[in-house]
PDB file of C-alpha atoms in Angstrom:
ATOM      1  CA  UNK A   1      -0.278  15.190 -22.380  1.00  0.00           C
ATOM      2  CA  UNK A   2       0.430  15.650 -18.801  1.00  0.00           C
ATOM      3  CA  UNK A   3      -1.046  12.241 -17.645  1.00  0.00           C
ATOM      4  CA  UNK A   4       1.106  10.672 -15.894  1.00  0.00           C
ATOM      5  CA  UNK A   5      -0.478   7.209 -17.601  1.00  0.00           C
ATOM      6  CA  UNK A   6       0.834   8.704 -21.068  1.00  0.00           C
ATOM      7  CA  UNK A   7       4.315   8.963 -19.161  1.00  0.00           C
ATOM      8  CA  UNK A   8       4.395   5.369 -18.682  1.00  0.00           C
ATOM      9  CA  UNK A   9       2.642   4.571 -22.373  1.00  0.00           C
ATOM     10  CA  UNK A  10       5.660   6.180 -24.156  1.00  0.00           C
ATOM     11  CA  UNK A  11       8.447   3.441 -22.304  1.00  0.00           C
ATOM     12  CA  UNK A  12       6.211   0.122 -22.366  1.00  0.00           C
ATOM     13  CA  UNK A  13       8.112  -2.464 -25.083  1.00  0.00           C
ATOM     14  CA  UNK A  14       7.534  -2.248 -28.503  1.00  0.00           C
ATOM     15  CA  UNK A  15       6.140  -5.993 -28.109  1.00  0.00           C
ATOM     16  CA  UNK A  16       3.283  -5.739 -26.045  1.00  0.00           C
ATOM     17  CA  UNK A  17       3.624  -9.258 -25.767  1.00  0.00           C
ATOM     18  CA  UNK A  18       6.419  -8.627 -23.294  1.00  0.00           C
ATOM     19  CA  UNK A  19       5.613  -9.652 -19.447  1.00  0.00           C
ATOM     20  CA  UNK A  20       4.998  -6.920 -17.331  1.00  0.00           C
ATOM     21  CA  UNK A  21       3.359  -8.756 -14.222  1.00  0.00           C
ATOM     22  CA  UNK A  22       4.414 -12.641 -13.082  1.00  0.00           C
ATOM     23  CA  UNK A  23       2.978 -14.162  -9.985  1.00  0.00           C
ATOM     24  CA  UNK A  24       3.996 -17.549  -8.214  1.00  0.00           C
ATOM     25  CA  UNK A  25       0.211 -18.493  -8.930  1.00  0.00           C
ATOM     26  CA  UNK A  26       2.144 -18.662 -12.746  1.00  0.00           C
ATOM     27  CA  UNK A  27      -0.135 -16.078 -13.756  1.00  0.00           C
ATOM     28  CA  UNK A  28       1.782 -13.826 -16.383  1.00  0.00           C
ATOM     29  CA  UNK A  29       0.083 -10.436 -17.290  1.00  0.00           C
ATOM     30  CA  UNK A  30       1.313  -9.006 -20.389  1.00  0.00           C
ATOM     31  CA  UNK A  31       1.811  -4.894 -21.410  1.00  0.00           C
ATOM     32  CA  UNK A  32      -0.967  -5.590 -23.553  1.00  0.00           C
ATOM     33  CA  UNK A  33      -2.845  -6.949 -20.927  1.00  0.00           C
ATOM     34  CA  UNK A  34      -2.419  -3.774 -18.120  1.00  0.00           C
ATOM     35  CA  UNK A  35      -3.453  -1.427 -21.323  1.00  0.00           C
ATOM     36  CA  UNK A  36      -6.550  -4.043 -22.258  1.00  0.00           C
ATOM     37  CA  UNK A  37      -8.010  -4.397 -18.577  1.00  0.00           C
ATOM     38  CA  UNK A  38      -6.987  -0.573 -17.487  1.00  0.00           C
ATOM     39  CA  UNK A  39      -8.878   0.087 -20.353  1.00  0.00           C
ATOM     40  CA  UNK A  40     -12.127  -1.968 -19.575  1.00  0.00           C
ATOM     41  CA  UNK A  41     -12.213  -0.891 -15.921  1.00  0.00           C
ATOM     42  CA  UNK A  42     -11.490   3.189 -16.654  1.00  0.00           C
ATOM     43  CA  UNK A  43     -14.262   2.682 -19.917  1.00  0.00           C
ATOM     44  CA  UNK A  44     -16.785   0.933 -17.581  1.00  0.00           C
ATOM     45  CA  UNK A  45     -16.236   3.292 -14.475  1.00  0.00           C
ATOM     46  CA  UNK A  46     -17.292   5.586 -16.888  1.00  0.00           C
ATOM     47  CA  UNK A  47     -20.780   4.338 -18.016  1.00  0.00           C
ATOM     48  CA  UNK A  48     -21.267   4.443 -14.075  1.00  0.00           C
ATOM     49  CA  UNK A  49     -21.419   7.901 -14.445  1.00  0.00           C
ATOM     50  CA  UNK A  50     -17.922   8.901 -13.185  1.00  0.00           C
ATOM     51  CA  UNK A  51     -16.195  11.997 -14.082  1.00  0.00           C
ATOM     52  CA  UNK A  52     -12.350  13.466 -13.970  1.00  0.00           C
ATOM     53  CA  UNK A  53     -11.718  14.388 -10.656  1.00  0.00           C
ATOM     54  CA  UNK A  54     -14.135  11.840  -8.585  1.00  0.00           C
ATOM     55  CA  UNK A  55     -12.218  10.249  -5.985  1.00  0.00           C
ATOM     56  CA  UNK A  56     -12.184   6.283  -5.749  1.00  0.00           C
ATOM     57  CA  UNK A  57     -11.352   4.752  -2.680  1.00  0.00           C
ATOM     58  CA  UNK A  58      -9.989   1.044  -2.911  1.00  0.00           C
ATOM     59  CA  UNK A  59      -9.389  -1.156   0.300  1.00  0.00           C
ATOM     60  CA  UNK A  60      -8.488  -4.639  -1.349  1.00  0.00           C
ATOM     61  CA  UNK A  61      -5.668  -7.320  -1.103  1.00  0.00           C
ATOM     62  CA  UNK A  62      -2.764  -6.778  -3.483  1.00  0.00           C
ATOM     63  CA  UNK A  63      -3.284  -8.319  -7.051  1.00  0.00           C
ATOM     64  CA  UNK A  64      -2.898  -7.651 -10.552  1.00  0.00           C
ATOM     65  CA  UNK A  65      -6.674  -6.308 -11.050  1.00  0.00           C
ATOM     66  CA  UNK A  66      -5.779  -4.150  -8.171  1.00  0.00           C
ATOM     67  CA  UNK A  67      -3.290  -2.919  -9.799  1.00  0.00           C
ATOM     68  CA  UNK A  68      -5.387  -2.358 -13.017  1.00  0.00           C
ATOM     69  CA  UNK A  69      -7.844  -1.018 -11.330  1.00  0.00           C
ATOM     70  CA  UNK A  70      -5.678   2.213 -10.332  1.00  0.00           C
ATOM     71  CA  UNK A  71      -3.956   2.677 -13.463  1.00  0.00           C
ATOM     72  CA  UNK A  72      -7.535   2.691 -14.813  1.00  0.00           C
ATOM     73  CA  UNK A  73      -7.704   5.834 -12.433  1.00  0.00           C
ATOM     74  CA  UNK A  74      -4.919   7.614 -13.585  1.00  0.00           C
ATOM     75  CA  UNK A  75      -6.280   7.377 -17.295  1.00  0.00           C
ATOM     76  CA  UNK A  76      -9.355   8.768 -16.593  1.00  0.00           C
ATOM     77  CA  UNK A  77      -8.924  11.395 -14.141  1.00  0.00           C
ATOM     78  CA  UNK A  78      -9.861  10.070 -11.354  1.00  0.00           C
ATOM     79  CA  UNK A  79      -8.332  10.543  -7.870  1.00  0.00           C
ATOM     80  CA  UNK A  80      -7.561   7.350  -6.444  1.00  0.00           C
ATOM     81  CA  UNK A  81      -7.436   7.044  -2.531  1.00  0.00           C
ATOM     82  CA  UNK A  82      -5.628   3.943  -1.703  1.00  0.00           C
ATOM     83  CA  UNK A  83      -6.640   2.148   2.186  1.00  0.00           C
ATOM     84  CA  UNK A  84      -4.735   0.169   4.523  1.00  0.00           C
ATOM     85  CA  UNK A  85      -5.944  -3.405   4.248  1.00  0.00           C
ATOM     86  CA  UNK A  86      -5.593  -2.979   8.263  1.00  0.00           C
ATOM     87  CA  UNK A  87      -7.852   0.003   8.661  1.00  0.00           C
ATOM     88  CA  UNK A  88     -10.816  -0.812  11.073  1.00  0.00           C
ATOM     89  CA  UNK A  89     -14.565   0.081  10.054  1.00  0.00           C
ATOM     90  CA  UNK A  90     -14.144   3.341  12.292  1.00  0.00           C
ATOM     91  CA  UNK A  91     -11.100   4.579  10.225  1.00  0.00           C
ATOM     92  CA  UNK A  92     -12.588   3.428   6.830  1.00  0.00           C
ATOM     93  CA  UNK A  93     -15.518   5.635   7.863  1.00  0.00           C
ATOM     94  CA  UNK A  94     -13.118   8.773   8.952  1.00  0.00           C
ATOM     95  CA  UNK A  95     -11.698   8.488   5.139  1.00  0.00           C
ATOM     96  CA  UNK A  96     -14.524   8.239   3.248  1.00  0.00           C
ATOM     97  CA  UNK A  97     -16.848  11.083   4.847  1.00  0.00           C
ATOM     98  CA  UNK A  98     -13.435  13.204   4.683  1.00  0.00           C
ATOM     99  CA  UNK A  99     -12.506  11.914   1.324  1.00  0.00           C
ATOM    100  CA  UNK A 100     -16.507  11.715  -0.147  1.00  0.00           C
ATOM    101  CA  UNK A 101     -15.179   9.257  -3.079  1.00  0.00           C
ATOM    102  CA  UNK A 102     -18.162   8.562  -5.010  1.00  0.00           C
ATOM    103  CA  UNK A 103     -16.750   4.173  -5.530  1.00  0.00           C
ATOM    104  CA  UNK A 104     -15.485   2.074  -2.764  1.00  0.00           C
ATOM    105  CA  UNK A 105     -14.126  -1.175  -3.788  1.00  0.00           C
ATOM    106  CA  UNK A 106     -13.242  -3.257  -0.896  1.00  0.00           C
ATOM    107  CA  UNK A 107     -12.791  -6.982  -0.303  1.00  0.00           C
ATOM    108  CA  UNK A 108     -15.537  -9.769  -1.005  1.00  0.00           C
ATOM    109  CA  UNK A 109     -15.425 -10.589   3.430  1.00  0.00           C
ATOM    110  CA  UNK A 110     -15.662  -7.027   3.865  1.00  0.00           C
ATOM    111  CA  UNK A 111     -19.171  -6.202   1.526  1.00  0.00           C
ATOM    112  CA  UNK A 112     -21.477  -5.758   3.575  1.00  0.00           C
ATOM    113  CA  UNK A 113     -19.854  -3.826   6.347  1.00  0.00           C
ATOM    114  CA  UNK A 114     -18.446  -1.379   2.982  1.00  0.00           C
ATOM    115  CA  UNK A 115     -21.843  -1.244   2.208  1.00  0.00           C
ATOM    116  CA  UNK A 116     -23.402   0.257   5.382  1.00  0.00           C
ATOM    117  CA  UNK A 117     -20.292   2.692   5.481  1.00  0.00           C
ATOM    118  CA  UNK A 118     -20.502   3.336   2.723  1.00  0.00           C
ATOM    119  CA  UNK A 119     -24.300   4.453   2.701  1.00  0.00           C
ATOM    120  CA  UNK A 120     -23.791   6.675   5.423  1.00  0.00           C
ATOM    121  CA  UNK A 121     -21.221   8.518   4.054  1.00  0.00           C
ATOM    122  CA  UNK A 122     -23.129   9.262   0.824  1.00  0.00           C
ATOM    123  CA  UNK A 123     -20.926   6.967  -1.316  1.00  0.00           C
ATOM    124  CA  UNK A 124     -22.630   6.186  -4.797  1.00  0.00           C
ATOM    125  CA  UNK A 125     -20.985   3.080  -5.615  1.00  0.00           C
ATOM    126  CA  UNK A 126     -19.873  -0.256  -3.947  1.00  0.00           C
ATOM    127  CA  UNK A 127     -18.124  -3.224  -5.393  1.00  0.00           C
ATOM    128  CA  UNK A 128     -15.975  -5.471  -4.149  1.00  0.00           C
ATOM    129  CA  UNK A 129     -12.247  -7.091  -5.670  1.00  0.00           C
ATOM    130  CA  UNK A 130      -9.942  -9.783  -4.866  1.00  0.00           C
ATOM    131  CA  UNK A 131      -7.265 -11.579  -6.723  1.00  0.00           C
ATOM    132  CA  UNK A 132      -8.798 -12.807  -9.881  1.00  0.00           C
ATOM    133  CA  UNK A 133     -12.774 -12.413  -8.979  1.00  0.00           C
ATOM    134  CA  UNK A 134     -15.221  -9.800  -7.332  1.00  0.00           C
ATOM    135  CA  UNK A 135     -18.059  -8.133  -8.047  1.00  0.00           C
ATOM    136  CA  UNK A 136     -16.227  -5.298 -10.348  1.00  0.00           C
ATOM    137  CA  UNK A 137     -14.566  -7.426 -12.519  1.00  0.00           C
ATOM    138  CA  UNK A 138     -17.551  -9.358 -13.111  1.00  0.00           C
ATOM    139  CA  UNK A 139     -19.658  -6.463 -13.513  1.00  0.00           C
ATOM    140  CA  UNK A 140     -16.947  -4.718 -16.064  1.00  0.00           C
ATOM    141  CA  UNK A 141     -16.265  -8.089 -17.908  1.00  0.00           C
ATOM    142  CA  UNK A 142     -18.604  -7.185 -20.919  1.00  0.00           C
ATOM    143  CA  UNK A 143     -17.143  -3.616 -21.104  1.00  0.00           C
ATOM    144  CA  UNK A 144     -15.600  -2.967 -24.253  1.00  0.00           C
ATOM    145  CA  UNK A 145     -11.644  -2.514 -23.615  1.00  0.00           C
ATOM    146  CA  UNK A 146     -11.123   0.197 -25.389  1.00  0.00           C
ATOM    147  CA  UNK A 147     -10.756   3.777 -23.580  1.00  0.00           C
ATOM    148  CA  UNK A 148      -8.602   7.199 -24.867  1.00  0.00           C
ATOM    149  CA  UNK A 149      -6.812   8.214 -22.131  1.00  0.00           C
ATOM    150  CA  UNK A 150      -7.959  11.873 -20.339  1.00  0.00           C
ATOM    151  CA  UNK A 151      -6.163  14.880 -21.402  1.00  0.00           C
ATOM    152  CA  UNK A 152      -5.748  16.479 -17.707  1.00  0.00           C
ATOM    153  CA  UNK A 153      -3.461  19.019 -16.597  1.00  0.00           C
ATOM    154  CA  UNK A 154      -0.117  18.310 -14.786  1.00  0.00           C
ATOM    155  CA  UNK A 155      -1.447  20.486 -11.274  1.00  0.00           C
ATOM    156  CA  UNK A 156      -4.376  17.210 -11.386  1.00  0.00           C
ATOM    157  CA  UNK A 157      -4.507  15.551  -8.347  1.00  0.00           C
ATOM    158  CA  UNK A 158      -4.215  11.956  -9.030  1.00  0.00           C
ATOM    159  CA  UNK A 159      -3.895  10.262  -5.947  1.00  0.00           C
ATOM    160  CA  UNK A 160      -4.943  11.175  -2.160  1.00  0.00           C
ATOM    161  CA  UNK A 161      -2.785   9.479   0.558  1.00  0.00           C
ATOM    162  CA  UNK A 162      -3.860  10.085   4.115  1.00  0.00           C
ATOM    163  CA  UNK A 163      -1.014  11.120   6.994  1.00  0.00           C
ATOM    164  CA  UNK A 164      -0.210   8.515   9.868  1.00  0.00           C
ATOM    165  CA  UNK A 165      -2.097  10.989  11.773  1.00  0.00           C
ATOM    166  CA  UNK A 166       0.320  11.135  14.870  1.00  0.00           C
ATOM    167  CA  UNK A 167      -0.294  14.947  15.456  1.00  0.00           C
ATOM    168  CA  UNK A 168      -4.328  14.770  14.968  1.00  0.00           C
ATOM    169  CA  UNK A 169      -6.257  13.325  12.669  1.00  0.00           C
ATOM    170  CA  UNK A 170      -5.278  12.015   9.338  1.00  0.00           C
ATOM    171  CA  UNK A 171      -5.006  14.600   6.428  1.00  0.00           C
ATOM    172  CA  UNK A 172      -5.549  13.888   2.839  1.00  0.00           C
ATOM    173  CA  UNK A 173      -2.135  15.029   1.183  1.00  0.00           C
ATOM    174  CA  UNK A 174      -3.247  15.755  -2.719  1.00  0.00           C
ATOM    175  CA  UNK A 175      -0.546  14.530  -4.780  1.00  0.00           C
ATOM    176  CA  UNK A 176      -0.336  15.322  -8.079  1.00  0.00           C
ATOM    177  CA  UNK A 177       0.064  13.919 -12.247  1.00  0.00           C
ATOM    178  CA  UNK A 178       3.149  16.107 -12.065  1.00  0.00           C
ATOM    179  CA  UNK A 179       4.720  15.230  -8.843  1.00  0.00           C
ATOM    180  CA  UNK A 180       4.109  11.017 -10.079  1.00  0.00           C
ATOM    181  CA  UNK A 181       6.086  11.777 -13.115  1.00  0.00           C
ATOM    182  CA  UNK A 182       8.629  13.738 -11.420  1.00  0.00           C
ATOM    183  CA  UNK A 183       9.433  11.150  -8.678  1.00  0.00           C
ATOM    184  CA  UNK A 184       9.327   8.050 -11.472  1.00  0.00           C
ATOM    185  CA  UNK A 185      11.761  10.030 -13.929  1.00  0.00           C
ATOM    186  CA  UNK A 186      14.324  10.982 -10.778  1.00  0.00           C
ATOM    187  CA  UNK A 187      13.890   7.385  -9.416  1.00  0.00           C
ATOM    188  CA  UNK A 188      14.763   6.324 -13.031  1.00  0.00           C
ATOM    189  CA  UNK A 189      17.378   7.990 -13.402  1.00  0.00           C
ATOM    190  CA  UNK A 190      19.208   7.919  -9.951  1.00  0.00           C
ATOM    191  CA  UNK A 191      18.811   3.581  -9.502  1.00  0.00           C
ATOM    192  CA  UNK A 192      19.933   3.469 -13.897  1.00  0.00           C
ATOM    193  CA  UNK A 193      16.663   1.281 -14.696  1.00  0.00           C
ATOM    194  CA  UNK A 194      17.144  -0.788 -17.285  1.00  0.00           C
ATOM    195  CA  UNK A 195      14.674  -2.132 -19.574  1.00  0.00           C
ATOM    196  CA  UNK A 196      15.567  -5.777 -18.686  1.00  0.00           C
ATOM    197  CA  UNK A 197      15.360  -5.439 -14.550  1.00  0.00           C
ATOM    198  CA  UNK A 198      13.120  -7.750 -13.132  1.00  0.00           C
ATOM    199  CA  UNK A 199      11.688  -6.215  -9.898  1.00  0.00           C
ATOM    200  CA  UNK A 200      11.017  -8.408  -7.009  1.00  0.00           C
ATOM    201  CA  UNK A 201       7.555  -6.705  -5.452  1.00  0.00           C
ATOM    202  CA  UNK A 202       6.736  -7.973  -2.003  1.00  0.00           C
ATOM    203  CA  UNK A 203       5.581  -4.930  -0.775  1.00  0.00           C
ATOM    204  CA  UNK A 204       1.793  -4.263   0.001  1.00  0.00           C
ATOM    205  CA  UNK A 205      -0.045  -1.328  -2.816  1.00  0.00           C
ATOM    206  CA  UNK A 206      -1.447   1.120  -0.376  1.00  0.00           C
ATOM    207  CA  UNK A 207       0.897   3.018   0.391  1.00  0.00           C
ATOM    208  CA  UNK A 208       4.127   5.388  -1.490  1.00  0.00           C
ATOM    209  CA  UNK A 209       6.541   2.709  -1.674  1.00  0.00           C
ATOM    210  CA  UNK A 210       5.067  -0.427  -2.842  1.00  0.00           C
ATOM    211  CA  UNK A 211       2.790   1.652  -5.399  1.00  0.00           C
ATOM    212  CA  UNK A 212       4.534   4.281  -6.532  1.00  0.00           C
ATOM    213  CA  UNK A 213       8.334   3.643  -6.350  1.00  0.00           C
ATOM    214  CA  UNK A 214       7.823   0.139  -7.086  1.00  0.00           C
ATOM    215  CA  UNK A 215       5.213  -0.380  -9.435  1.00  0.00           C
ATOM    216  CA  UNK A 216       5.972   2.735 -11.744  1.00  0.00           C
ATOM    217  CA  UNK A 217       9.460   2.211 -11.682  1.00  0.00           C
ATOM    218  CA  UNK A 218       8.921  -1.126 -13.590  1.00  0.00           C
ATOM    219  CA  UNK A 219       6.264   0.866 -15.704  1.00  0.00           C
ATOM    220  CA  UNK A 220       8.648   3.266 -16.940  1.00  0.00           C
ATOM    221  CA  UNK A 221      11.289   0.960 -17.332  1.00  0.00           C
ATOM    222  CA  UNK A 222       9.059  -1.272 -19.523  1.00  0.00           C
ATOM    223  CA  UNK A 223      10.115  -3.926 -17.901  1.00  0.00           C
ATOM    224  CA  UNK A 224       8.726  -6.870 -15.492  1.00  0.00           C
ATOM    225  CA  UNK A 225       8.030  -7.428 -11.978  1.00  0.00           C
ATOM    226  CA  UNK A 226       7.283 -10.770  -9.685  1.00  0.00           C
ATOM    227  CA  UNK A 227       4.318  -9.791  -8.208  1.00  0.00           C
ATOM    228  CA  UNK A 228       3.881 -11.340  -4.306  1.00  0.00           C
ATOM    229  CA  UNK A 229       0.913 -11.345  -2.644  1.00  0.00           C
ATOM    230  CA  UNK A 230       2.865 -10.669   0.491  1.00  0.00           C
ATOM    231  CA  UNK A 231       6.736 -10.806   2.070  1.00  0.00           C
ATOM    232  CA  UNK A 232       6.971 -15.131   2.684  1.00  0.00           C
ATOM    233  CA  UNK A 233      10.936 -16.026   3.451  1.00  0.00           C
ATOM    234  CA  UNK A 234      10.728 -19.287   0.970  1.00  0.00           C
ATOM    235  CA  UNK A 235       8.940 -17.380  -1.698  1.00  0.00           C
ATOM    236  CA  UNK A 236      11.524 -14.752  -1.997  1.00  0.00           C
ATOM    237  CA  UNK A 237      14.362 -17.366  -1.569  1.00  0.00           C
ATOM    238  CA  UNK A 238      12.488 -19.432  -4.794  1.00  0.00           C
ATOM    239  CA  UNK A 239      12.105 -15.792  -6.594  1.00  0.00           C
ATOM    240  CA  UNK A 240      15.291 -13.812  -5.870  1.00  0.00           C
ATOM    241  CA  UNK A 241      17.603 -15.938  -8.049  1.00  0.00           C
ATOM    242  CA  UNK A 242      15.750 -14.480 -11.233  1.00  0.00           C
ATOM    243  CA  UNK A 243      15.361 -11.249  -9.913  1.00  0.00           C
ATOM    244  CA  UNK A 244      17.508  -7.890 -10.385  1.00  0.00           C
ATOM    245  CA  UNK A 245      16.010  -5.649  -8.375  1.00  0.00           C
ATOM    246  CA  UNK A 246      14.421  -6.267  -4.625  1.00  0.00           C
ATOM    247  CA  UNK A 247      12.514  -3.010  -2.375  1.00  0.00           C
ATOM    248  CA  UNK A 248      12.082  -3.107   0.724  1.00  0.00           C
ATOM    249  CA  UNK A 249      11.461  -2.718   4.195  1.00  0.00           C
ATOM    250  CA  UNK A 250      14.135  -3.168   7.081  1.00  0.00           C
ATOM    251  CA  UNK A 251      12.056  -6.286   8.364  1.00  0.00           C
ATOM    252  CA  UNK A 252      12.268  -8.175   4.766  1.00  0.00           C
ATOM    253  CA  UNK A 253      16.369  -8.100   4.934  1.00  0.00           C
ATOM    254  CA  UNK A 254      16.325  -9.003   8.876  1.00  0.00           C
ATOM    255  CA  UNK A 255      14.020 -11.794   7.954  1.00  0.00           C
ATOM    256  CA  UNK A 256      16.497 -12.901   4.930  1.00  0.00           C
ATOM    257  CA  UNK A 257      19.286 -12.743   6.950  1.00  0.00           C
ATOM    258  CA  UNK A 258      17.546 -15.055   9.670  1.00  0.00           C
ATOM    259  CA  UNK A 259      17.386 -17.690   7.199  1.00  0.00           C
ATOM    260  CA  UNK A 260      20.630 -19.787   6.370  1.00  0.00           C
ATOM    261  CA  UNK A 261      19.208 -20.072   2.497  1.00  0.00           C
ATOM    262  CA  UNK A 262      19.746 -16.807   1.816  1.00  0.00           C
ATOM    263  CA  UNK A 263      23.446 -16.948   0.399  1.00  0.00           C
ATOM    264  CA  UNK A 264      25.637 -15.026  -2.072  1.00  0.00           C
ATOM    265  CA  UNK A 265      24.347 -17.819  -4.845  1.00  0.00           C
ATOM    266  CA  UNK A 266      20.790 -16.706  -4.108  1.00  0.00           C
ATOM    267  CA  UNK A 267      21.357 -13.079  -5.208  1.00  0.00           C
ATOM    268  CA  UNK A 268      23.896 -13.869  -7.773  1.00  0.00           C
ATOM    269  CA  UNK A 269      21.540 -11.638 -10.669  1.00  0.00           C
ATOM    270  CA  UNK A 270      20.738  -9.119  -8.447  1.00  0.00           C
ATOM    271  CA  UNK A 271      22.136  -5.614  -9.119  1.00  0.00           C
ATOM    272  CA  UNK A 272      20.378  -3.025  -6.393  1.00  0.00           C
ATOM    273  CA  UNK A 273      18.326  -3.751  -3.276  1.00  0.00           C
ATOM    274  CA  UNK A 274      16.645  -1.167  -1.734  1.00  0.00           C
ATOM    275  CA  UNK A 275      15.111  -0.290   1.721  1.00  0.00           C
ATOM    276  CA  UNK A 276      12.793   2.255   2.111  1.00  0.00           C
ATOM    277  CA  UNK A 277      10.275   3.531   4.501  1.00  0.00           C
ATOM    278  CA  UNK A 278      11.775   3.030   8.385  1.00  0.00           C
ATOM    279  CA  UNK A 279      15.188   3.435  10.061  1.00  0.00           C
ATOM    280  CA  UNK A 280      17.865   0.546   8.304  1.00  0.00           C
ATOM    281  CA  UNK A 281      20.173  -0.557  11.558  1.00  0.00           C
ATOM    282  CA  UNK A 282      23.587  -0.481  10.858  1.00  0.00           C
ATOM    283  CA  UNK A 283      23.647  -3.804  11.689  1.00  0.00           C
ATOM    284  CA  UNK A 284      21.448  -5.523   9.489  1.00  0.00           C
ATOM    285  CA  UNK A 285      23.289  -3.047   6.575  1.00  0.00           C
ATOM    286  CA  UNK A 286      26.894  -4.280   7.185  1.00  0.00           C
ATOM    287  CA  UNK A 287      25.504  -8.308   7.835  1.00  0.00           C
ATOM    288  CA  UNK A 288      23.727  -7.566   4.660  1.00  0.00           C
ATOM    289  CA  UNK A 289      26.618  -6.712   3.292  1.00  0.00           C
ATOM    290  CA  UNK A 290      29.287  -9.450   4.693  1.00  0.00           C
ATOM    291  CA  UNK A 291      26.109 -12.509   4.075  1.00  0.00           C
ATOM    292  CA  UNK A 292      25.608 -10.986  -0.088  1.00  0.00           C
ATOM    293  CA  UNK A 293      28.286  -8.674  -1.001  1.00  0.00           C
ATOM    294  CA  UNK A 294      25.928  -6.107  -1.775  1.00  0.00           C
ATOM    295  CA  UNK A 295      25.126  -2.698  -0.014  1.00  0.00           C
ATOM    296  CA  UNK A 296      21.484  -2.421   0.499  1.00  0.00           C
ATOM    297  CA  UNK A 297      20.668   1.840  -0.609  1.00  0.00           C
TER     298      UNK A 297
END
């Protein structure tokens, strides 16, 4: 089956038991769990009337429904078009008559300014999601969590992501069931995942790098990840020590660095940190370096 979903399926742990998602709220979200509630929300987005190949667009804080929420996507076909939690009500409304998803889930403060965007853009559906509440998990809590996962082709777009736009406006770049697999396997391979890594995630969902190269790297390593809300200096400190793995951007190591409790004892299980997505200074890489002993990639 050429979803990428099934992809992931095939490496979770044998004990679905096992902790996939932690959060310093001491939440803990099993593999059983992500299949369970991916389930419910992909089943119940269904009833609505959805099909394979309507386009969702989500502009909500990070959180472990969030999460859900677009792995529910990816098991049913739909194309999920993640939003910049920064995006003003003029760019919101740029993506969604460009995009014409037929659900946009936004944040509870946000409702009814989704709603009157979202009605004159022709969107079907509005509901709103934040970290453990919302009016879709409400609505999809009596859904039966059960849901076969759509056979779909590999050329399938799963996932829109909109260009910075610094040339024009922003276009939607279709990216694909195939081209999700094939980054997660080469990512896999290349960084040697292992099925006990615990990922430190700090980075925000909407975009490649906290999504994708984060989230489904722990997904097809079957293993775990602590889940942040956001980059916070004494949060990572508290976290890093039972951490093995750390993305990020060149800000979250200058920020480390700027703090005199970041030592070589605080990263003493730590095997690979990575930066991603903006210029690393050569400066902050050999500090890194001198402060930790380890070579940020």
């Amino acid at each position: 089956m050429a979803n990428v979903y099934h992809l992931f399926s095939q490496h979770f742990p044998a004990d679905q038991q096992s902790i996939c998602i932690e959060t310093p709220r001491g939440d803990n979200y099993s593999y059983a769990n992500l299949e369970r509630e991916s389930a419910r929300f992909a089943r119940f987005l269904c009833d609505l009337g959805l099909k394979p190949g309507d386009r969702i667009a989500v502009q909500t804080d990070k959180s472990p429904h969030a999460l859900f929420l677009y792995i529910a996507c990816l098991r049913a076909g739909f194309i999920y078009l993640p939003l910049n939690t920064a995006f003003t009500p003029a760019e919101i409304a740029y993506f969604l008559g460009d995009a014409r998803p037929s659900l946009f889930v936004c944040r509870p403060q946000d409702e009814a300014a989704a709603r009157l965007l979202a009605d004159e853009n022709s969107v079907t559906h509005t509901y709103t999601l934040e970290y453990g509440g919302g009016s879709l998990l409400e609505a999809a809590a009596p859904t039966p969590a059960n849901f076969a996962t759509t056979e779909l082709d590999e050329q399938d777009v799963a996932v829109i992501l909109y260009t910075s736009g610094t040339t024009g406006r922003p276009k939607g770049a279709m990216i694909t069931h195939a081209n999700l697999a094939a980054n997660a396997l080469a990512l896999h391979d290349y960084w040697q995942w292992r099925a006990d890594d615990v990922l430190l995630h700090a980075l925000p969902i909407f975009h490649i790098h906290g999504l994708f190269v984060a989230c489904h790297s722990v997904l097809l390593g079957g293993s775990r990840m602590i889940f942040l809300d956001r980059f916070d200096v004494p949060t990572v400190l508290r976290c890093l020590p039972r951490a093995t793995v750390m993305m990020g951007v060149p800000t979250f190591y200058t920020r480390l660095l700027a703090d005199p409790g970041f030592t070589k004892e605080t990263c003493r299980n730590m095997r690979l940190f990575i930066s991603g997505s903006a210029p690393l200074l050569e400066q902050t890489f050999d500090e890194f370096r001198e402060r930790t002993g380890h070579t940020i990639l």
